[in-house]
Coordinates of C-alpha atoms in Angstrom, one line a residue:
M1 CA -49.2 -26.2 42.2
A2 CA -48.4 -22.7 43.5
M3 CA -45.4 -21.1 41.9
N4 CA -43.0 -18.4 42.9
S5 CA -44.0 -16.4 39.9
D6 CA -47.6 -16.2 41.1
R7 CA -46.6 -13.2 43.1
V8 CA -45.8 -11.3 39.9
M9 CA -48.3 -13.0 37.6
K10 CA -51.6 -13.7 39.3
G11 CA -54.2 -11.6 41.3
L12 CA -55.7 -8.1 41.2
Q13 CA -52.6 -6.4 42.7
Q14 CA -50.4 -7.9 40.0
A15 CA -52.0 -6.0 37.2
P16 CA -49.0 -3.5 37.1
H17 CA -46.6 -6.5 37.1
R18 CA -48.4 -8.1 34.2
S19 CA -48.3 -4.8 32.3
L20 CA -44.6 -4.8 32.6
F21 CA -44.4 -8.4 31.2
N22 CA -46.6 -7.2 28.4
A23 CA -44.0 -4.5 27.8
L24 CA -41.4 -7.3 27.5
G25 CA -43.5 -8.8 24.7
F26 CA -44.8 -11.8 26.6
T27 CA -48.2 -13.2 25.9
E28 CA -50.9 -14.2 28.4
E29 CA -50.1 -17.8 27.5
E30 CA -46.4 -17.4 28.3
R31 CA -47.2 -15.6 31.6
N32 CA -49.1 -18.7 32.7
K33 CA -46.0 -20.9 32.4
P34 CA -43.2 -21.3 35.0
L35 CA -40.8 -18.4 34.9
V36 CA -37.3 -19.8 34.3
G37 CA -34.2 -17.6 34.7
I38 CA -31.5 -18.4 32.2
V39 CA -28.4 -17.0 34.0
S40 CA -25.9 -16.6 31.2
S41 CA -22.3 -15.6 31.7
Y42 CA -21.8 -14.7 28.1
N43 CA -19.3 -11.9 27.4
E44 CA -16.7 -11.0 24.8
I45 CA -13.6 -10.8 27.1
V46 CA -13.4 -14.4 28.4
P47 CA -12.5 -17.1 25.8
G48 CA -14.5 -19.7 27.8
H49 CA -17.6 -17.5 27.5
M50 CA -17.7 -16.3 23.9
N51 CA -19.8 -19.3 22.8
L52 CA -22.3 -19.0 25.7
D53 CA -24.8 -17.1 23.5
K54 CA -25.3 -20.3 21.5
I55 CA -25.7 -22.3 24.7
T56 CA -28.2 -19.8 26.0
E57 CA -30.3 -19.9 22.8
A58 CA -30.4 -23.7 23.0
V59 CA -31.5 -23.6 26.6
K60 CA -34.2 -21.0 25.9
L61 CA -35.5 -23.1 23.0
A62 CA -35.8 -26.2 25.1
V63 CA -37.3 -24.5 28.1
A64 CA -40.0 -23.0 25.9
E65 CA -40.6 -26.3 24.1
A66 CA -41.0 -28.0 27.5
G67 CA -43.6 -25.6 28.7
G68 CA -41.6 -22.9 30.5
M69 CA -41.1 -19.1 30.0
P70 CA -37.4 -18.5 29.6
V71 CA -35.9 -15.1 30.5
V72 CA -32.2 -14.4 30.1
V73 CA -30.3 -12.5 32.8
P74 CA -26.6 -11.9 33.1
A75 CA -23.7 -13.0 35.3
I76 CA -20.3 -11.5 35.3
A77 CA -17.0 -13.4 34.8
V78 CA -13.3 -12.6 34.9
C79 CA -10.8 -14.4 32.7
D80 CA -8.1 -15.5 35.2
G81 CA -5.5 -15.9 32.4
I82 CA -5.9 -12.3 31.3
A83 CA -6.1 -11.1 34.9
M84 CA -3.0 -13.0 35.9
G85 CA 0.2 -11.4 37.2
H86 CA -1.1 -7.9 37.8
V87 CA -3.7 -6.0 39.9
G88 CA -6.4 -7.6 37.9
M89 CA -6.0 -10.9 39.8
K90 CA -7.2 -9.2 43.0
Y91 CA -10.6 -9.0 41.2
S92 CA -10.9 -12.7 40.4
L93 CA -11.9 -14.6 43.5
V94 CA -13.9 -11.6 44.8
T95 CA -16.3 -12.0 41.8
R96 CA -17.5 -15.3 43.2
D97 CA -19.5 -13.5 45.8
L98 CA -20.6 -10.7 43.5
I99 CA -22.0 -13.5 41.2
A100 CA -23.8 -15.3 44.0
D101 CA -25.2 -12.0 45.3
S102 CA -26.4 -10.6 42.0
T103 CA -28.0 -13.9 40.9
E104 CA -29.8 -14.1 44.3
C105 CA -31.0 -10.5 43.7
L106 CA -32.3 -11.3 40.1
A107 CA -34.0 -14.6 41.1
K108 CA -35.7 -13.2 44.2
A109 CA -36.7 -9.8 42.8
H110 CA -38.3 -11.4 39.7
A111 CA -39.8 -14.4 41.4
F112 CA -38.2 -17.1 39.2
D113 CA -39.6 -20.6 39.5
G114 CA -36.4 -22.2 38.3
M115 CA -33.0 -21.5 36.8
V116 CA -30.6 -22.8 34.3
C117 CA -27.1 -21.5 35.1
I118 CA -24.6 -21.2 32.2
P119 CA -21.1 -20.6 33.6
N120 CA -17.8 -21.8 32.3
C121 CA -14.7 -20.2 33.9
D122 CA -13.2 -20.2 37.3
K123 CA -15.3 -18.1 39.7
N124 CA -18.7 -18.0 38.1
V125 CA -19.1 -21.8 38.4
P126 CA -18.8 -21.8 42.2
G127 CA -20.5 -18.4 42.4
L128 CA -23.6 -19.7 40.6
L129 CA -23.6 -22.9 42.7
M130 CA -23.6 -20.8 45.8
A131 CA -26.5 -18.8 44.4
A132 CA -28.4 -22.0 43.5
A133 CA -28.0 -23.3 47.0
R134 CA -29.0 -19.9 48.5
V135 CA -32.1 -19.3 46.3
N136 CA -33.0 -23.0 46.3
I137 CA -35.4 -23.1 43.3
P138 CA -35.1 -26.0 40.8
T139 CA -31.8 -25.4 38.9
V140 CA -29.7 -27.1 36.3
F141 CA -26.1 -26.2 35.3
V142 CA -24.8 -26.4 31.7
S143 CA -21.3 -25.0 31.1
G144 CA -19.7 -23.7 27.9
G145 CA -17.3 -26.6 27.8
P146 CA -13.5 -26.9 27.6
M147 CA -11.2 -25.7 24.9
L148 CA -9.5 -28.1 22.6
A149 CA -5.8 -28.6 23.3
G150 CA -3.2 -26.8 21.2
R151 CA -0.7 -28.7 19.1
I152 CA 2.9 -27.9 18.7
D153 CA 5.6 -30.2 17.1
G154 CA 3.1 -33.0 17.1
H155 CA 2.3 -32.7 20.8
K156 CA -0.7 -31.4 22.6
T157 CA -0.3 -28.2 24.7
S158 CA -2.3 -25.6 26.6
L159 CA -2.2 -22.3 28.4
S160 CA 0.1 -23.5 31.2
S161 CA 2.8 -24.2 28.6
L162 CA 2.6 -20.5 27.6
F163 CA 3.3 -19.3 31.1
E164 CA 6.2 -21.8 31.5
A165 CA 7.6 -20.8 28.1
V166 CA 8.1 -17.2 29.4
G167 CA 10.4 -18.6 32.1
S168 CA 12.2 -20.7 29.5
V169 CA 12.9 -17.7 27.4
S170 CA 14.2 -15.7 30.4
A171 CA 16.5 -18.6 31.2
G172 CA 17.8 -18.8 27.6
K173 CA 16.2 -22.3 27.1
M174 CA 13.7 -21.2 24.4
T175 CA 13.9 -18.7 21.6
Q176 CA 11.6 -15.8 21.2
E177 CA 10.5 -17.3 17.9
K178 CA 9.4 -20.5 19.5
L179 CA 7.5 -18.6 22.2
C180 CA 5.6 -16.8 19.3
E181 CA 4.6 -20.3 18.0
Y182 CA 3.3 -21.3 21.4
E183 CA 1.4 -18.0 21.5
E184 CA -0.2 -18.7 18.1
K185 CA -1.1 -22.3 18.8
G186 CA -1.6 -22.8 22.5
C187 CA -5.3 -21.7 22.8
P188 CA -6.8 -22.8 19.5
T189 CA -10.6 -22.6 20.2
C190 CA -13.1 -21.0 22.6
G191 CA -13.8 -22.8 25.8
S192 CA -12.3 -23.1 29.3
C193 CA -8.6 -23.8 29.1
S194 CA -7.9 -27.4 28.1
G195 CA -6.3 -28.9 31.2
M196 CA -7.6 -29.9 34.6
Y197 CA -7.5 -26.3 35.7
T198 CA -10.0 -24.6 38.0
A199 CA -12.8 -24.1 35.5
N200 CA -12.8 -27.6 34.3
S201 CA -12.3 -29.0 37.8
M202 CA -15.4 -27.1 39.0
N203 CA -17.4 -28.1 35.9
C204 CA -16.5 -31.7 36.5
L205 CA -17.4 -31.4 40.2
T206 CA -20.7 -29.7 39.2
E207 CA -21.5 -33.0 37.5
A208 CA -20.2 -35.0 40.5
I209 CA -22.3 -33.1 43.0
G210 CA -25.4 -33.7 40.9
M211 CA -26.2 -30.2 39.6
G212 CA -24.9 -30.7 36.0
L213 CA -26.0 -33.3 33.5
P214 CA -23.7 -36.1 32.4
G215 CA -21.1 -34.7 30.0
N216 CA -21.2 -31.2 31.5
G217 CA -17.7 -31.3 32.7
T218 CA -15.9 -32.7 29.6
I219 CA -17.8 -32.2 26.3
P220 CA -15.6 -29.7 24.3
A221 CA -17.0 -26.2 23.7
V222 CA -16.8 -26.6 19.9
Y223 CA -18.7 -29.9 19.7
S224 CA -22.3 -29.9 18.7
A225 CA -22.9 -32.3 21.5
R226 CA -22.5 -29.3 23.8
I227 CA -25.5 -27.6 22.1
R228 CA -27.5 -30.8 22.5
L229 CA -26.6 -30.9 26.2
A230 CA -27.8 -27.4 26.6
K231 CA -31.2 -28.4 25.2
Q232 CA -31.3 -31.4 27.6
A233 CA -30.6 -28.9 30.4
G234 CA -33.7 -26.9 29.4
Y235 CA -35.8 -30.0 29.4
A236 CA -34.3 -31.1 32.7
V237 CA -35.1 -27.9 34.6
M238 CA -38.7 -28.2 33.6
N239 CA -38.7 -31.8 35.0
L240 CA -37.2 -30.6 38.2
I241 CA -39.9 -27.9 38.5
R242 CA -42.7 -30.3 37.9
N243 CA -41.2 -32.7 40.6
D244 CA -40.2 -29.9 42.9
I245 CA -36.6 -31.1 43.2
R246 CA -34.4 -28.3 44.5
P247 CA -30.7 -27.7 44.8
R248 CA -30.6 -28.5 48.6
D249 CA -32.3 -31.8 47.7
I250 CA -29.4 -32.5 45.4
M251 CA -26.4 -30.8 47.2
T252 CA -26.6 -32.9 50.4
K253 CA -23.7 -34.0 52.6
D254 CA -23.5 -37.3 50.6
A255 CA -23.3 -35.3 47.4
F256 CA -20.4 -33.2 48.7
M257 CA -18.6 -36.3 49.8
N258 CA -19.0 -37.6 46.2
A259 CA -17.6 -34.4 44.9
M260 CA -14.6 -34.5 47.2
T261 CA -14.0 -38.1 46.2
M262 CA -14.1 -37.2 42.5
D263 CA -11.8 -34.3 43.3
M264 CA -9.2 -36.7 44.6
A265 CA -9.6 -39.2 41.7
L266 CA -9.4 -36.5 39.0
G267 CA -6.6 -34.6 40.5
C268 CA -8.5 -31.3 40.4
S269 CA -7.2 -27.7 41.1
T270 CA -6.5 -26.8 44.6
N271 CA -9.0 -24.0 44.2
T272 CA -11.7 -26.6 44.7
M273 CA -10.6 -26.6 48.4
L274 CA -11.9 -22.9 48.5
H275 CA -15.0 -23.4 46.5
L276 CA -16.5 -26.7 47.9
P277 CA -16.7 -25.4 51.5
A278 CA -18.1 -22.1 50.3
I279 CA -20.9 -23.9 48.3
A280 CA -21.5 -26.2 51.2
H281 CA -21.9 -23.3 53.5
E282 CA -24.7 -21.9 51.3
A283 CA -26.3 -25.3 51.2
G284 CA -26.3 -25.6 55.0
V285 CA -23.8 -28.4 54.9
D286 CA -20.8 -28.4 57.3
M287 CA -17.6 -29.2 55.4
N288 CA -14.4 -29.0 57.3
M289 CA -11.4 -29.1 54.9
E290 CA -9.5 -31.5 57.3
I291 CA -11.8 -34.2 56.0
A292 CA -9.9 -34.0 52.7
N293 CA -7.1 -36.1 54.0
E294 CA -9.5 -38.8 55.1
V295 CA -11.1 -38.9 51.7
S296 CA -7.7 -38.8 50.0
A297 CA -6.5 -41.8 52.1
R298 CA -9.2 -44.0 50.6
T299 CA -9.4 -42.6 47.1
P300 CA -6.9 -43.5 44.4
N301 CA -5.8 -40.8 42.0
L302 CA -6.9 -42.1 38.5
C303 CA -6.2 -39.1 36.2
H304 CA -3.1 -37.0 35.4
L305 CA -4.5 -34.3 33.1
A306 CA -2.5 -31.3 32.3
P307 CA -0.6 -29.8 34.0
A308 CA 0.1 -33.1 36.0
G309 CA 0.4 -35.2 32.8
P310 CA 0.1 -35.2 29.0
T311 CA -3.7 -35.7 28.6
Y312 CA -6.4 -33.0 28.2
M313 CA -10.1 -32.6 28.7
E314 CA -10.9 -33.8 25.2
D315 CA -9.1 -37.1 26.1
L316 CA -11.1 -37.4 29.3
N317 CA -14.3 -36.9 27.4
E318 CA -13.5 -39.6 24.9
A319 CA -12.4 -41.9 27.7
G320 CA -15.9 -41.7 29.3
G321 CA -15.8 -38.4 31.1
V322 CA -16.8 -37.9 34.7
L323 CA -19.1 -41.0 34.6
G324 CA -16.2 -43.0 33.3
V325 CA -14.1 -42.1 36.3
M326 CA -17.1 -42.9 38.6
S327 CA -17.4 -46.3 37.0
E328 CA -14.0 -47.1 38.4
L329 CA -14.7 -45.7 41.8
V330 CA -17.9 -47.7 42.3
K331 CA -15.8 -50.9 42.0
K332 CA -14.6 -50.1 45.5
D333 CA -17.9 -48.6 46.8
L334 CA -16.3 -45.1 47.1
L335 CA -19.5 -43.2 46.0
N336 CA -23.0 -42.8 47.4
L337 CA -25.2 -43.9 44.6
D338 CA -28.5 -43.1 46.1
V339 CA -28.2 -39.3 45.8
I340 CA -30.7 -37.5 43.5
T341 CA -29.3 -35.5 40.6
A342 CA -30.3 -32.9 38.1
T343 CA -31.5 -35.6 35.8
G344 CA -34.3 -36.3 38.3
K345 CA -32.7 -39.7 38.7
T346 CA -30.2 -41.1 41.2
L347 CA -26.5 -41.3 40.5
K348 CA -26.9 -45.1 40.3
E349 CA -29.4 -44.7 37.5
N350 CA -27.1 -42.2 35.7
L351 CA -24.3 -44.6 35.8
V352 CA -26.1 -47.3 33.8
G353 CA -23.9 -47.9 30.7
A354 CA -21.0 -45.8 32.0
A355 CA -17.5 -47.2 31.4
N356 CA -13.8 -46.4 31.3
R357 CA -13.1 -46.4 27.6
N358 CA -9.4 -45.6 27.8
P359 CA -7.3 -47.0 30.7
E360 CA -4.4 -44.8 29.6
V361 CA -6.4 -41.7 30.4
I362 CA -8.5 -43.0 33.3
R363 CA -6.4 -45.5 35.2
P364 CA -8.2 -48.6 36.4
I365 CA -8.8 -48.5 40.1
D366 CA -6.4 -51.4 40.7
N367 CA -3.6 -49.6 38.8
P368 CA -3.9 -45.9 39.9
Y369 CA -1.3 -43.2 39.6
M370 CA -1.3 -43.0 43.4
Q371 CA -3.1 -45.0 46.0
T372 CA -4.2 -41.7 47.6
G373 CA -6.0 -38.7 46.2
G374 CA -4.6 -35.8 44.2
I375 CA -4.9 -33.1 46.9
A376 CA -3.5 -33.0 50.4
V377 CA -4.1 -30.7 53.4
L378 CA -0.8 -29.9 55.2
K379 CA -0.5 -28.6 58.8
G380 CA 2.3 -27.6 61.1
N381 CA 3.7 -24.6 62.9
L382 CA 3.8 -22.7 59.5
A383 CA 0.2 -23.6 58.7
P384 CA -1.7 -24.2 62.0
D385 CA -5.0 -24.3 60.2
T386 CA -4.2 -25.6 56.7
G387 CA -2.0 -25.5 53.6
I388 CA -3.2 -27.1 50.4
V389 CA -1.1 -28.8 47.7
K390 CA -2.0 -30.6 44.5
K391 CA 0.3 -33.6 45.2
S392 CA -0.6 -35.3 42.0
A393 CA 1.3 -32.5 40.2
V394 CA 4.4 -32.8 42.5
V395 CA 7.4 -34.7 41.2
P396 CA 8.5 -37.6 43.6
E397 CA 11.8 -35.9 44.6
M398 CA 9.8 -32.9 46.0
M399 CA 7.3 -34.8 48.1
V400 CA 9.8 -34.3 51.0
H401 CA 12.0 -31.2 50.9
E402 CA 13.9 -28.9 53.2
G403 CA 15.4 -25.6 52.1
P404 CA 16.0 -22.0 53.0
A405 CA 13.1 -19.5 52.9
R406 CA 13.3 -16.8 50.3
V407 CA 10.8 -14.3 51.5
F408 CA 8.7 -11.9 49.5
D409 CA 5.8 -9.7 50.6
C410 CA 4.1 -9.7 47.2
E411 CA 3.9 -11.7 44.0
E412 CA 5.7 -9.1 41.8
D413 CA 8.9 -9.1 43.9
A414 CA 9.0 -12.9 43.8
I415 CA 8.6 -13.0 40.0
D416 CA 11.4 -10.5 39.5
A417 CA 13.7 -12.6 41.7
I418 CA 12.9 -15.8 39.9
L419 CA 13.3 -14.4 36.4
T420 CA 16.6 -12.7 37.2
G421 CA 18.2 -15.9 38.5
K422 CA 18.1 -15.0 42.2
I423 CA 16.3 -18.2 43.1
V424 CA 18.5 -21.3 43.1
E425 CA 18.1 -25.1 43.6
G426 CA 16.8 -26.0 47.0
D427 CA 15.2 -22.7 47.8
V428 CA 11.7 -22.4 49.2
V429 CA 10.0 -19.3 47.9
V430 CA 7.6 -17.7 50.4
I431 CA 5.1 -15.2 49.0
R432 CA 2.9 -13.7 51.7
Y433 CA 0.3 -10.9 52.2
E434 CA -1.5 -12.3 49.2
G435 CA -4.3 -14.0 51.2
P436 CA -8.0 -13.2 51.1
K437 CA -7.5 -10.1 53.4
G438 CA -3.9 -9.4 52.6
G439 CA -4.2 -9.2 48.9
P440 CA -7.0 -8.5 49.2
G441 CA -8.5 -11.1 46.9
M442 CA -6.1 -14.0 47.3
R443 CA -4.3 -13.8 43.9
E444 CA -3.2 -16.9 42.0
M445 CA 0.5 -17.5 41.7
L446 CA 0.6 -19.0 38.3
N447 CA 3.3 -16.6 37.1
P448 CA 5.8 -17.5 39.8
T449 CA 5.2 -21.3 39.6
S450 CA 5.4 -21.2 35.8
A451 CA 8.6 -19.1 36.0
I452 CA 10.1 -21.7 38.3
A453 CA 9.1 -24.6 36.0
G454 CA 10.2 -22.7 32.9
R455 CA 13.7 -22.1 34.3
G456 CA 14.1 -25.8 35.0
L457 CA 13.7 -25.5 38.8
G458 CA 10.4 -27.4 39.1
S459 CA 12.1 -30.5 40.7
T460 CA 14.2 -28.5 43.2
V461 CA 12.4 -25.4 44.3
A462 CA 9.1 -25.2 46.3
L463 CA 6.7 -22.3 46.7
I464 CA 4.6 -21.5 49.7
T465 CA 2.0 -18.8 49.9
D466 CA -1.1 -17.6 51.8
G467 CA -2.5 -16.8 48.3
R468 CA -3.6 -19.5 46.0
F469 CA -2.7 -21.3 42.7
S470 CA -4.2 -21.6 39.3
G471 CA -5.1 -25.2 38.4
A472 CA -2.4 -24.7 35.7
S473 CA 0.3 -24.6 38.4
R474 CA 2.4 -27.6 39.0
G475 CA 5.2 -28.6 41.3
A476 CA 5.6 -28.3 45.1
S477 CA 3.2 -25.4 45.3
I478 CA 1.6 -25.0 48.7
G479 CA -1.2 -22.4 49.0
H480 CA -4.0 -21.3 51.2
V481 CA -1.6 -21.2 54.1
S482 CA -3.8 -20.3 57.1
P483 CA -3.9 -18.1 59.1
E484 CA -2.6 -15.7 56.5
A485 CA 0.1 -13.1 57.1
A486 CA -2.3 -10.2 57.2
V487 CA -3.9 -11.5 60.4
G488 CA -0.6 -12.4 62.0
G489 CA -0.3 -16.0 60.9
P490 CA 3.1 -17.7 61.3
I491 CA 3.9 -17.2 57.6
A492 CA 4.2 -13.5 58.6
L493 CA 7.0 -14.4 61.0
V494 CA 9.2 -16.3 58.6
E495 CA 12.6 -14.6 57.9
E496 CA 15.0 -14.9 55.0
G497 CA 17.1 -18.1 55.4
D498 CA 14.8 -19.9 57.9
I499 CA 14.7 -23.6 57.0
I500 CA 11.3 -24.7 55.7
S501 CA 10.4 -28.4 56.0
I502 CA 7.8 -29.9 53.6
D503 CA 6.6 -33.5 54.1
I504 CA 3.6 -34.1 51.8
P505 CA 3.3 -37.9 52.5
N506 CA 2.8 -37.0 56.2
N507 CA 0.8 -33.9 55.6
A508 CA 3.3 -31.6 57.4
L509 CA 4.5 -28.0 56.8
N510 CA 6.9 -26.5 59.3
V511 CA 9.5 -23.8 59.7
K512 CA 12.5 -25.0 61.8
V513 CA 12.3 -22.2 64.3
S514 CA 11.7 -22.7 68.0
D515 CA 8.4 -21.7 69.5
E516 CA 10.3 -19.2 71.7
E517 CA 11.9 -17.5 68.7
L518 CA 8.5 -17.3 66.9
A519 CA 7.0 -15.8 70.0
K520 CA 9.7 -13.1 70.1
R521 CA 9.1 -12.3 66.4
R522 CA 5.4 -12.1 67.1
E523 CA 5.9 -9.4 69.7
K524 CA 7.7 -7.3 67.1
W525 CA 5.3 -7.9 64.3
Q526 CA 3.2 -5.1 63.0
P527 CA 0.3 -5.5 60.6
R528 CA 1.2 -4.4 57.1
E529 CA -0.4 -1.2 55.9
P530 CA -3.1 -2.2 53.4
E531 CA -2.7 -0.8 49.9
V532 CA -6.5 -0.9 49.1
K533 CA -8.5 1.8 50.9
T534 CA -11.5 2.3 48.7
G535 CA -14.1 0.4 46.6
Y536 CA -15.3 -3.2 46.5
L537 CA -11.9 -4.6 47.6
L538 CA -12.0 -2.6 50.8
R539 CA -15.5 -4.0 51.7
Y540 CA -14.3 -7.5 50.7
R541 CA -11.2 -7.3 52.9
E542 CA -13.3 -6.3 55.9
M543 CA -15.7 -9.2 55.4
V544 CA -13.7 -12.1 54.0
T545 CA -12.7 -15.1 56.2
S546 CA -9.7 -17.3 56.1
G547 CA -8.8 -19.5 53.1
N548 CA -9.3 -22.7 55.2
R549 CA -13.0 -21.6 55.6
G550 CA -13.4 -21.2 51.9
A551 CA -12.9 -17.4 52.0
I552 CA -16.6 -16.9 52.6
L553 CA -17.9 -13.5 53.6
E554 CA -19.2 -12.7 57.1
I555 CA -20.3 -9.5 58.8
P556 CA -17.4 -8.5 61.1
K557 CA -18.2 -9.0 64.8
V558 CA -18.2 -5.7 66.7

């Protein structure tokens, strides 16, 4: 079978190429094997990635043992937690496209025959999935795994508790000494942060979409089972190469529907609503986010992991993991079982022996947390395209809410108002000019949502933004409002004191202002002067599309 790597390995004109492989220390025997790129996101700044050197070595060993020639190449990653609440967060989402582009460059330039992608945290999971779909050579994903939960006063905790604790201290509800204890114990191991935040959401969905092996989403980073899984990924990619099974064979329309269904059942981060359409775009699959409500209507929400509830990724793993959740969904025929996966087998074959081993962690399908899924798409005169909310993390009394708008043109101003007691019960905090173009970079609003929760306002105050939220956010937090303020979306026209109406059960988000008044305001509206005028963020701002389209990049039309 002809291989991609033949163009750099075989033939008279490839003598210079072979010489360079000799310079790398590869033998003739190795050069005759399939060339497998091990795309490792290892670094020493992201806690979820500090163990990826061990994952990488395990993958390399297995690829070589199975008859391949492994070569390690890098992928970047940003720690969203460290980047949170300052200019650094502008550089988080934008790395998704850098990762996809650079991986495409490495794979194409060096004629890889296959890849094993080793991500873990928020943007490099979808970035590498986008690259896999784009390059379309046999590929398997194995993440670094989730962090174990922290333990304070006999209870499990996680990073989201730290952010909320800051608000509690500012409100006088927690001592500085207790905050220090949270600081010491909240993040006890390496790994992606321990709740159903974006990294773990995307790693679970990588499994659901068929690109990761069973266990990829939930086996903790510090478990030796994670090393064994890495070896299995090395064996699996060689099997895919031999059978010529490629990402676009796996990431089909049916596979994306499975992923969306799992998204609803698990109660994943709202960021999945950005990443799934972007990945689908690269795979040549049309995925309109409005379909999310249709999927939600038929998919019960079975899991309430942190921040929605008191369980963590280690609990989901012990309860049966992603396959355990799937074992409930198949009872009502909610998944397409004929799709091919990275195991080389169908999903139906992968599910043999899968079971829900703890109905307190994974609710039985006849006793769900909600009869509908964990995420909702809202529309109305404030969000003509979309607004996204993680409704599984909203308290019942905030599912329907009306209140006066408290308007801020950046995250920092909103945080200052919240922490200094200027936001009161009933308010609707509006943070705008934080969208893909307006930010630029669509910052996460974990600091404001955590400050609201920490001050005891989580059941009375809502937050609306054209930015986005961390998976660690909870409450009536509505993001991805599209069109965004920077392009003149209605959120740019909201004024202090306008009454905002939120109706999550009916998927509605409106400002109680007449069409005539909004039209008058639009005539006076002027685009906000962008702060960023140089560098990568400038190029990103010019090319990025709306949040409802997944914030994908397109060449501007002249």
